[in-house]
Amino acid sequence: MTAQIRTQVTVPLRFPDGYTTSARVFTFTGLADGREHLALGLGDWRAAVAVAADGGPAPLVRPHSECLTGDVFGSERCDCGPQLREAAERITTAGGFLLYLRQEGRGIGLYAKLDAYALQDTGLDTYQANLALGHGEDERDYTAAAQMLLTLGAPRVRLLSNNPDKATQLGALGVRVTDRIPTGVHLSAANARYLTTKRDHTAHTLDLPLTALAS
Ligand SMILES: [Zn+2]
């Protein structure tokens, strides 16, 4: 299926810590799953696309999966909020795109994610909890992400992510990942167990300080 740009509009952004930037926000028609995914062009994204088209380095891209609790309410059960904030600044500096993907809770949805939190409070880890609810460990699909990148003229990307599955899926969908650039580690007392599980279970590249994980 071919996606097309539906609208584009400039939106000034301000994060809770005061950081500001400006996003060119794109909406699309023809995305595979019919959801309202967004692409945010940050920094000099036009130049980044043009440089790549001339054979230079690819634009910096982060596919970010929606996390209402982390992105909006600052939940410390995960690291999504700080990762979103970090990505906005790094992509603004480098020029590129932040893809805001409407696949909450690794694709299982908001209510199911909160159900999984409740199960985690009884001792299951984040992946075991999803399975106990009858879901896959990770149901995220990057087809729409690849469609948006190809539509925006970015068939090659430098991927800002610790998740090897994103690179694998994008590659299979026709987007060449020239580099994988890890994000910072956003550790808190509340998310230490979650981050450890992510690292050990799915080979996320996370350099976690051992002392922080002793508890
Ligand atoms: Zn989250």
Coordinates of N, CA and C and ligand atoms in Angstrom, one line a residue:
M1 N 0.8 -1.2 0.0 CA 0.0 0.0 0.0 C 0.9 1.2 0.0
T2 N 0.5 2.2 -0.8 CA 1.3 3.5 -0.8 C 0.6 4.5 0.1
A3 N 1.5 5.1 1.0 CA 1.0 6.1 1.8 C 1.2 7.5 1.2
Q4 N 0.4 8.4 1.5 CA 0.6 9.8 1.0 C 0.5 10.8 2.2
I5 N 1.2 11.9 2.0 CA 1.1 13.0 3.0 C -0.3 13.6 2.9
R6 N -1.0 13.7 4.0 CA -2.4 14.2 4.1 C -2.4 15.7 4.4
T7 N -1.7 16.1 5.5 CA -1.5 17.5 5.9 C -0.1 17.6 6.5
Q8 N 0.4 18.8 6.5 CA 1.6 19.1 7.3 C 1.4 20.5 7.9
V9 N 1.8 20.6 9.1 CA 1.6 21.8 9.9 C 2.7 22.0 10.9
T10 N 3.1 23.3 11.2 CA 4.1 23.5 12.1 C 3.5 23.7 13.5
V11 N 4.1 23.0 14.5 CA 3.7 23.0 15.9 C 4.8 23.3 16.8
P12 N 4.8 24.4 17.5 CA 5.9 24.7 18.5 C 5.7 23.7 19.7
L13 N 6.8 23.2 20.2 CA 6.8 22.2 21.3 C 7.5 22.8 22.5
R14 N 6.9 22.5 23.7 CA 7.6 22.8 24.9 C 7.4 21.7 25.9
F15 N 8.6 21.2 26.3 CA 8.6 20.0 27.2 C 8.5 20.5 28.7
P16 N 8.2 19.6 29.6 CA 8.0 20.0 31.0 C 9.3 20.7 31.6
D17 N 10.5 20.3 31.1 CA 11.7 20.9 31.7 C 12.0 22.2 31.0
G18 N 11.2 22.7 30.1 CA 11.4 24.0 29.5 C 12.0 23.9 28.1
Y19 N 12.5 22.8 27.7 CA 13.1 22.7 26.4 C 12.1 22.9 25.3
T20 N 12.4 23.8 24.3 CA 11.5 24.1 23.2 C 12.1 23.7 21.9
T21 N 11.3 23.3 21.0 CA 11.7 23.1 19.6 C 10.4 23.3 18.7
S22 N 10.6 23.1 17.4 CA 9.5 23.3 16.5 C 9.4 22.0 15.7
A23 N 8.2 21.5 15.5 CA 8.0 20.3 14.7 C 7.2 20.6 13.5
R24 N 7.6 20.1 12.3 CA 6.7 20.0 11.2 C 6.0 18.7 11.3
V25 N 4.7 18.7 11.6 CA 3.9 17.5 11.9 C 3.2 17.1 10.6
F26 N 3.4 15.8 10.2 CA 2.8 15.2 9.0 C 1.8 14.2 9.4
T27 N 0.6 14.3 8.7 CA -0.4 13.2 8.8 C -0.4 12.5 7.5
F28 N -1.0 11.3 7.4 CA -0.9 10.5 6.2 C -2.2 9.8 5.9
T29 N -2.4 9.5 4.7 CA -3.4 8.5 4.2 C -2.7 7.3 3.8
G30 N -3.4 6.1 3.9 CA -2.9 4.9 3.3 C -2.0 4.1 4.2
L31 N -1.9 4.5 5.5 CA -1.0 3.7 6.4 C -1.7 2.3 6.6
A32 N -0.8 1.3 6.7 CA -1.3 -0.1 6.7 C -2.4 -0.4 7.7
D33 N -2.2 0.1 8.9 CA -3.2 -0.3 10.0 C -4.3 0.8 10.2
G34 N -4.3 1.8 9.4 CA -5.3 2.8 9.5 C -5.3 3.7 10.8
R35 N -4.3 3.6 11.6 CA -4.2 4.4 12.8 C -3.6 5.8 12.5
E36 N -3.8 6.7 13.4 CA -3.4 8.1 13.2 C -2.0 8.3 13.7
H37 N -1.0 7.7 13.0 CA 0.4 7.9 13.3 C 0.8 9.3 12.8
L38 N 1.9 9.8 13.5 CA 2.4 11.1 13.1 C 3.9 11.0 12.8
A39 N 4.4 11.8 11.9 CA 5.8 12.0 11.7 C 6.1 13.5 12.1
L40 N 7.1 13.7 12.9 CA 7.5 15.0 13.3 C 8.9 15.3 12.7
G41 N 8.9 16.2 11.7 CA 10.2 16.7 11.1 C 10.8 17.7 12.1
L42 N 12.0 17.4 12.6 CA 12.7 18.2 13.6 C 14.0 18.8 13.1
G43 N 14.4 20.0 13.6 CA 15.6 20.6 13.1 C 15.6 20.8 11.6
D44 N 16.7 20.8 11.0 CA 16.7 21.0 9.5 C 16.5 19.6 8.8
W45 N 15.3 19.1 9.0 CA 15.0 17.8 8.4 C 15.0 17.8 6.9
R46 N 14.7 19.0 6.3 CA 14.7 19.1 4.8 C 16.2 18.9 4.3
A47 N 17.1 19.6 5.0 CA 18.5 19.4 4.6 C 19.0 18.0 4.8
A48 N 18.6 17.4 5.9 CA 19.0 16.0 6.2 C 18.5 15.1 5.1
V49 N 17.3 15.3 4.6 CA 16.8 14.4 3.5 C 17.6 14.7 2.3
A50 N 17.9 16.0 2.0 CA 18.6 16.3 0.7 C 20.0 15.8 0.8
V51 N 20.7 15.9 1.9 CA 22.1 15.4 2.0 C 22.1 13.9 1.8
A52 N 21.1 13.2 2.4 CA 21.0 11.7 2.2 C 20.8 11.4 0.7
A53 N 19.9 12.1 0.1 CA 19.6 11.9 -1.3 C 20.9 12.0 -2.2
D54 N 21.8 12.9 -1.8 CA 23.1 13.1 -2.5 C 24.1 12.1 -2.1
G55 N 23.7 11.1 -1.3 CA 24.7 10.0 -0.9 C 25.4 10.3 0.4
G56 N 25.0 11.4 1.1 CA 25.6 11.7 2.4 C 24.9 10.9 3.5
P57 N 25.2 11.2 4.8 CA 24.7 10.5 5.9 C 23.1 10.6 5.9
A58 N 22.5 9.6 6.5 CA 21.1 9.5 6.5 C 20.5 10.4 7.7
P59 N 19.3 10.8 7.6 CA 18.7 11.6 8.7 C 18.5 10.7 9.9
L60 N 18.5 11.4 11.1 CA 18.4 10.7 12.4 C 16.9 10.5 12.6
V61 N 16.5 9.2 12.9 CA 15.1 8.9 13.1 C 14.9 8.1 14.3
R62 N 13.8 8.4 15.1 CA 13.4 7.6 16.2 C 11.9 7.2 16.0
P63 N 11.6 5.9 15.9 CA 10.2 5.5 16.0 C 9.9 5.4 17.5
H64 N 9.0 6.2 17.9 CA 8.6 6.2 19.4 C 7.2 5.7 19.5
S65 N 7.0 4.6 20.3 CA 5.7 4.1 20.5 C 5.0 4.8 21.6
E66 N 3.7 5.2 21.3 CA 2.9 6.0 22.2 C 2.9 5.4 23.6
C67 N 3.1 6.2 24.6 CA 3.0 5.7 26.0 C 2.3 6.8 26.8
L68 N 1.0 6.7 26.9 CA 0.2 7.8 27.6 C 0.7 8.1 29.0
T69 N 1.0 7.0 29.7 CA 1.4 7.2 31.1 C 2.8 7.8 31.2
G70 N 3.7 7.4 30.4 CA 5.0 8.0 30.4 C 5.2 9.3 29.7
D71 N 4.6 9.4 28.5 CA 4.8 10.6 27.7 C 4.0 11.8 28.2
V72 N 2.8 11.6 28.7 CA 1.9 12.7 29.1 C 2.0 12.9 30.6
F73 N 1.9 11.8 31.4 CA 1.8 12.0 32.8 C 3.1 11.8 33.6
G74 N 4.2 11.5 32.9 CA 5.5 11.4 33.5 C 5.6 10.2 34.4
S75 N 4.9 9.1 34.1 CA 5.1 7.9 34.9 C 6.5 7.5 34.9
E76 N 7.0 7.0 36.0 CA 8.4 6.5 36.2 C 8.4 5.0 36.1
R77 N 7.3 4.4 35.8 CA 7.4 2.9 35.6 C 8.1 2.5 34.4
C78 N 8.3 3.4 33.4 CA 9.0 3.1 32.2 C 9.9 4.3 31.9
D79 N 10.6 4.2 30.8 CA 11.6 5.3 30.5 C 11.1 6.1 29.2
C80 N 9.8 5.9 28.9 CA 9.4 6.5 27.6 C 9.4 8.0 27.6
G81 N 9.0 8.7 28.7 CA 9.0 10.1 28.7 C 10.4 10.7 28.5
P82 N 11.4 10.3 29.3 CA 12.7 10.8 29.1 C 13.3 10.5 27.7
Q83 N 12.9 9.3 27.2 CA 13.4 8.9 25.9 C 12.8 9.8 24.8
L84 N 11.5 10.2 24.9 CA 10.9 11.1 24.0 C 11.6 12.4 24.0
R85 N 11.8 12.9 25.2 CA 12.4 14.2 25.4 C 13.8 14.2 24.8
E86 N 14.6 13.2 25.1 CA 16.0 13.1 24.6 C 15.9 13.1 23.0
A87 N 15.0 12.3 22.5 CA 15.0 12.1 21.0 C 14.6 13.5 20.4
A88 N 13.7 14.2 21.0 CA 13.3 15.5 20.4 C 14.5 16.4 20.3
E89 N 15.3 16.4 21.3 CA 16.5 17.4 21.2 C 17.6 16.8 20.3
R90 N 17.9 15.5 20.3 CA 18.9 15.0 19.5 C 18.5 15.1 18.0
I91 N 17.3 14.8 17.7 CA 16.8 14.9 16.3 C 16.8 16.4 15.8
T92 N 16.4 17.3 16.7 CA 16.4 18.7 16.4 C 17.8 19.1 16.0
T93 N 18.8 18.6 16.8 CA 20.2 19.0 16.5 C 20.7 18.4 15.2
A94 N 20.4 17.2 14.9 CA 20.9 16.5 13.8 C 20.1 16.7 12.5
G95 N 18.8 17.0 12.7 CA 17.9 17.0 11.5 C 17.3 15.6 11.2
G96 N 16.0 15.5 11.3 CA 15.5 14.1 11.0 C 14.0 14.1 11.5
F97 N 13.6 12.8 11.8 CA 12.2 12.6 12.1 C 12.0 11.8 13.4
L98 N 11.0 12.2 14.1 CA 10.5 11.4 15.2 C 9.1 10.9 14.8
L99 N 9.0 9.6 14.8 CA 7.7 8.9 14.4 C 7.0 8.6 15.6
Y100 N 5.8 9.2 15.8 CA 5.0 8.9 17.0 C 3.9 7.9 16.6
L101 N 4.2 6.7 17.1 CA 3.4 5.5 16.6 C 2.4 5.2 17.7
R102 N 1.1 5.0 17.2 CA 0.0 4.8 18.1 C -0.1 3.3 18.5
Q103 N 0.9 2.8 19.1 CA 0.8 1.4 19.6 C 1.2 1.4 21.0
E104 N 0.3 1.7 21.9 CA 0.4 1.8 23.3 C 0.7 0.4 23.9
G105 N 1.6 0.4 24.9 CA 1.8 -0.8 25.7 C 2.4 -2.0 24.8
R106 N 3.4 -1.7 24.0 CA 3.9 -2.7 23.1 C 2.9 -3.2 22.2
G107 N 1.9 -2.4 21.8 CA 0.9 -2.8 20.9 C -0.4 -3.5 21.5
I108 N -0.4 -3.6 22.8 CA -1.6 -4.3 23.4 C -2.7 -3.3 23.8
G109 N -2.4 -2.0 23.8 CA -3.4 -1.1 24.2 C -3.3 -0.6 25.6
L110 N -3.9 0.5 25.9 CA -3.7 1.2 27.2 C -4.3 0.4 28.4
Y111 N -5.5 0.0 28.2 CA -6.1 -0.8 29.4 C -5.3 -2.0 29.6
A112 N -5.0 -2.8 28.6 CA -4.2 -4.0 28.8 C -2.9 -3.7 29.4
K113 N -2.3 -2.6 29.0 CA -1.0 -2.2 29.6 C -1.1 -2.0 31.1
L114 N -2.2 -1.4 31.5 CA -2.4 -1.1 33.0 C -2.8 -2.5 33.7
D115 N -3.5 -3.4 33.0 CA -3.7 -4.7 33.5 C -2.3 -5.4 33.7
A116 N -1.4 -5.2 32.8 CA -0.1 -5.9 32.9 C 0.7 -5.2 34.0
Y117 N 0.5 -4.0 34.3 CA 1.2 -3.3 35.4 C 0.7 -4.0 36.7
A118 N -0.6 -4.2 36.8 CA -1.2 -4.9 38.0 C -0.6 -6.2 38.2
L119 N -0.4 -7.0 37.1 CA 0.2 -8.3 37.2 C 1.6 -8.2 37.6
Q120 N 2.3 -7.2 37.1 CA 3.7 -7.0 37.5 C 3.9 -6.7 39.0
D121 N 2.8 -6.1 39.5 CA 2.9 -5.9 41.0 C 2.7 -7.1 41.8
T122 N 2.3 -8.2 41.1 CA 2.3 -9.5 41.8 C 3.5 -10.4 41.5
G123 N 4.5 -9.8 40.8 CA 5.8 -10.5 40.6 C 6.1 -10.9 39.2
L124 N 5.2 -10.8 38.2 CA 5.6 -11.1 36.9 C 6.4 -10.0 36.3
D125 N 7.3 -10.3 35.3 CA 8.0 -9.2 34.6 C 7.1 -8.7 33.4
T126 N 7.6 -7.7 32.7 CA 6.8 -7.0 31.7 C 6.4 -7.9 30.6
Y127 N 7.3 -8.9 30.2 CA 6.9 -9.8 29.1 C 6.0 -10.9 29.6
Q128 N 6.3 -11.5 30.8 CA 5.4 -12.5 31.3 C 4.0 -12.0 31.5
A129 N 3.9 -10.7 31.9 CA 2.6 -10.2 32.2 C 1.8 -10.1 30.9
N130 N 2.4 -9.7 29.8 CA 1.7 -9.6 28.5 C 1.2 -11.0 28.1
L131 N 2.1 -12.0 28.3 CA 1.7 -13.4 27.9 C 0.5 -13.9 28.8
A132 N 0.6 -13.5 30.1 CA -0.5 -14.0 31.0 C -1.8 -13.4 30.5
L133 N -1.8 -12.2 29.9 CA -3.0 -11.6 29.4 C -3.5 -12.1 28.0
G134 N -2.7 -13.1 27.5 CA -3.1 -13.6 26.2 C -2.6 -12.8 25.0
H135 N -1.6 -11.9 25.3 CA -1.0 -11.1 24.2 C 0.4 -11.7 23.9
G136 N 1.0 -11.2 22.8 CA 2.4 -11.5 22.5 C 3.2 -10.7 23.5
E137 N 4.5 -11.0 23.6 CA 5.4 -10.3 24.4 C 5.5 -8.8 23.9
D138 N 5.6 -8.7 22.6 CA 5.7 -7.4 21.9 C 5.0 -7.5 20.6
E139 N 3.8 -6.7 20.5 CA 3.0 -6.8 19.3 C 3.2 -5.6 18.4
R140 N 4.3 -4.9 18.7 CA 4.5 -3.7 17.8 C 4.9 -4.1 16.4
D141 N 4.4 -3.2 15.5 CA 4.6 -3.5 14.1 C 5.1 -2.2 13.5
Y142 N 6.1 -2.2 12.7 CA 6.7 -1.0 12.2 C 6.4 -0.8 10.7
T143 N 5.3 -1.4 10.2 CA 5.0 -1.2 8.8 C 4.6 0.2 8.5
A144 N 3.8 0.8 9.4 CA 3.4 2.2 9.1 C 4.6 3.1 9.3
A145 N 5.5 2.8 10.2 CA 6.7 3.6 10.3 C 7.5 3.6 9.0
A146 N 7.7 2.4 8.4 CA 8.4 2.3 7.2 C 7.7 3.1 6.1
Q147 N 6.4 3.0 6.0 CA 5.6 3.7 5.0 C 5.8 5.2 5.1
M148 N 5.8 5.7 6.4 CA 6.0 7.2 6.6 C 7.4 7.6 6.1
L149 N 8.4 6.8 6.4 CA 9.7 7.2 6.1 C 9.9 7.2 4.5
L150 N 9.4 6.2 3.9 CA 9.5 6.1 2.4 C 8.8 7.3 1.8
T151 N 7.6 7.6 2.3 CA 6.8 8.8 1.8 C 7.5 10.1 2.0
L152 N 8.2 10.2 3.1 CA 8.9 11.4 3.4 C 10.3 11.5 2.7
G153 N 10.6 10.5 1.9 CA 11.9 10.6 1.1 C 13.1 10.2 2.0
A154 N 12.9 9.3 2.9 CA 13.9 8.8 3.8 C 14.1 7.3 3.8
P155 N 14.5 6.8 2.6 CA 14.7 5.3 2.6 C 15.9 4.8 3.3
R156 N 16.8 5.7 3.7 CA 17.9 5.3 4.6 C 17.8 6.1 5.8
V157 N 18.1 5.5 7.0 CA 18.0 6.3 8.3 C 19.1 5.9 9.2
R158 N 19.5 6.8 10.0 CA 20.3 6.5 11.2 C 19.3 6.3 12.3
L159 N 19.3 5.2 12.9 CA 18.2 4.8 13.9 C 18.6 5.1 15.3
L160 N 17.8 6.0 15.9 CA 18.0 6.3 17.3 C 17.2 5.4 18.2
S161 N 17.8 4.3 18.6 CA 17.0 3.3 19.4 C 18.0 2.3 20.0
N162 N 17.5 1.7 21.1 CA 18.3 0.6 21.7 C 17.6 -0.8 21.4
N163 N 16.6 -0.7 20.6 CA 15.8 -1.9 20.3 C 16.2 -2.6 19.0
P164 N 16.8 -3.8 19.0 CA 17.3 -4.4 17.8 C 16.1 -4.8 16.9
D165 N 14.9 -5.0 17.5 CA 13.8 -5.4 16.7 C 13.3 -4.3 15.7
K166 N 13.5 -3.0 16.1 CA 13.1 -1.9 15.2 C 13.9 -1.9 14.0
A167 N 15.2 -2.1 14.1 CA 16.1 -2.1 13.0 C 15.8 -3.3 12.1
T168 N 15.6 -4.5 12.7 CA 15.3 -5.7 11.9 C 14.0 -5.5 11.1
Q169 N 12.9 -5.0 11.7 CA 11.7 -4.8 11.0 C 11.8 -3.8 9.9
L170 N 12.4 -2.6 10.3 CA 12.5 -1.6 9.2 C 13.3 -2.1 8.0
G171 N 14.3 -2.8 8.3 CA 15.1 -3.4 7.2 C 14.3 -4.3 6.3
A172 N 13.5 -5.1 6.9 CA 12.6 -6.0 6.1 C 11.5 -5.3 5.4
L173 N 11.2 -4.1 5.8 CA 10.2 -3.3 5.2 C 10.7 -2.3 4.2
G174 N 12.0 -2.4 3.9 CA 12.5 -1.6 2.8 C 13.2 -0.3 3.2
V175 N 13.4 -0.1 4.5 CA 14.1 1.1 5.0 C 15.5 0.6 5.5
R176 N 16.5 1.2 4.9 CA 17.9 0.7 5.2 C 18.4 1.5 6.5
V177 N 18.7 0.7 7.5 CA 19.3 1.3 8.7 C 20.8 1.3 8.6
T178 N 21.4 2.5 8.4 CA 22.8 2.6 8.1 C 23.6 2.6 9.5
D179 N 23.0 3.1 10.5 CA 23.6 3.1 11.8 C 22.5 2.9 12.9
R180 N 22.9 2.3 14.0 CA 22.0 2.2 15.1 C 22.7 3.0 16.2
I181 N 22.0 4.1 16.7 CA 22.6 5.0 17.7 C 21.8 4.8 19.0
P182 N 22.5 4.3 20.1 CA 21.7 4.1 21.3 C 21.3 5.4 22.0
T183 N 20.1 5.3 22.6 CA 19.7 6.5 23.5 C 20.4 6.3 24.8
G184 N 20.2 7.4 25.6 CA 20.8 7.4 26.9 C 20.0 6.5 27.8
V185 N 20.5 6.1 29.0 CA 19.8 5.3 29.9 C 19.1 6.2 30.9
H186 N 17.8 6.1 31.1 CA 17.0 6.9 32.0 C 16.5 6.0 33.1
L187 N 17.4 5.9 34.1 CA 17.2 5.0 35.2 C 16.5 5.7 36.4
S188 N 15.5 5.1 37.0 CA 15.0 5.6 38.2 C 14.7 4.4 39.1
A189 N 14.4 4.6 40.4 CA 14.2 3.5 41.3 C 13.0 2.7 40.8
A190 N 12.0 3.5 40.2 CA 10.8 2.8 39.8 C 10.9 2.0 38.6
N191 N 11.9 2.3 37.7 CA 11.9 1.5 36.4 C 13.2 0.6 36.3
A192 N 14.0 0.5 37.4 CA 15.2 -0.3 37.3 C 14.9 -1.8 36.9
R193 N 13.9 -2.4 37.5 CA 13.6 -3.8 37.1 C 13.1 -3.9 35.7
Y194 N 12.3 -2.9 35.3 CA 11.8 -2.9 33.9 C 12.9 -2.8 32.9
L195 N 13.9 -1.9 33.2 CA 15.0 -1.7 32.2 C 15.9 -3.0 32.2
T196 N 16.1 -3.6 33.4 CA 16.9 -4.8 33.4 C 16.3 -5.9 32.6
T197 N 14.9 -6.0 32.7 CA 14.2 -7.1 32.0 C 14.3 -6.8 30.5
K198 N 14.2 -5.5 30.1 CA 14.3 -5.2 28.7 C 15.6 -5.6 28.1
R199 N 16.7 -5.2 28.9 CA 18.0 -5.5 28.4 C 18.3 -7.0 28.3
D200 N 17.9 -7.8 29.3 CA 18.2 -9.2 29.4 C 17.3 -10.0 28.4
H201 N 16.1 -9.5 28.2 CA 15.1 -10.4 27.5 C 15.2 -10.1 26.0
T202 N 15.5 -8.9 25.6 CA 15.4 -8.6 24.1 C 16.6 -8.0 23.6
A203 N 17.7 -8.1 24.3 CA 19.0 -7.7 23.8 C 19.0 -6.2 23.5
H204 N 18.2 -5.4 24.2 CA 18.3 -4.0 24.1 C 19.7 -3.6 24.5
T205 N 20.3 -2.6 23.9 CA 21.6 -2.1 24.2 C 21.4 -1.1 25.3
L206 N 21.5 -1.5 26.6 CA 21.4 -0.6 27.7 C 22.6 -0.8 28.6
D207 N 23.4 0.2 28.8 CA 24.5 0.1 29.8 C 24.0 0.5 31.1
L208 N 23.5 -0.4 31.9 CA 23.0 -0.1 33.2 C 24.0 -0.2 34.3
P209 N 24.2 0.8 35.1 CA 25.1 0.7 36.2 C 24.7 -0.4 37.2
L210 N 25.6 -1.3 37.5 CA 25.3 -2.5 38.3 C 24.7 -2.1 39.7
T211 N 25.3 -1.1 40.3 CA 24.9 -0.7 41.6 C 23.4 -0.3 41.7
A212 N 22.9 0.3 40.6 CA 21.5 0.7 40.6 C 20.6 -0.5 40.5
L213 N 21.1 -1.6 40.1 CA 20.2 -2.8 39.8 C 20.3 -3.8 41.0
A214 N 21.0 -3.5 42.0 CA 21.2 -4.4 43.1 C 19.9 -4.6 43.8
S215 N 19.1 -3.6 43.9 CA 17.9 -3.7 44.7 C 16.8 -4.6 44.1
Ligands
ZN1 ZN 6.2 3.9 28.7

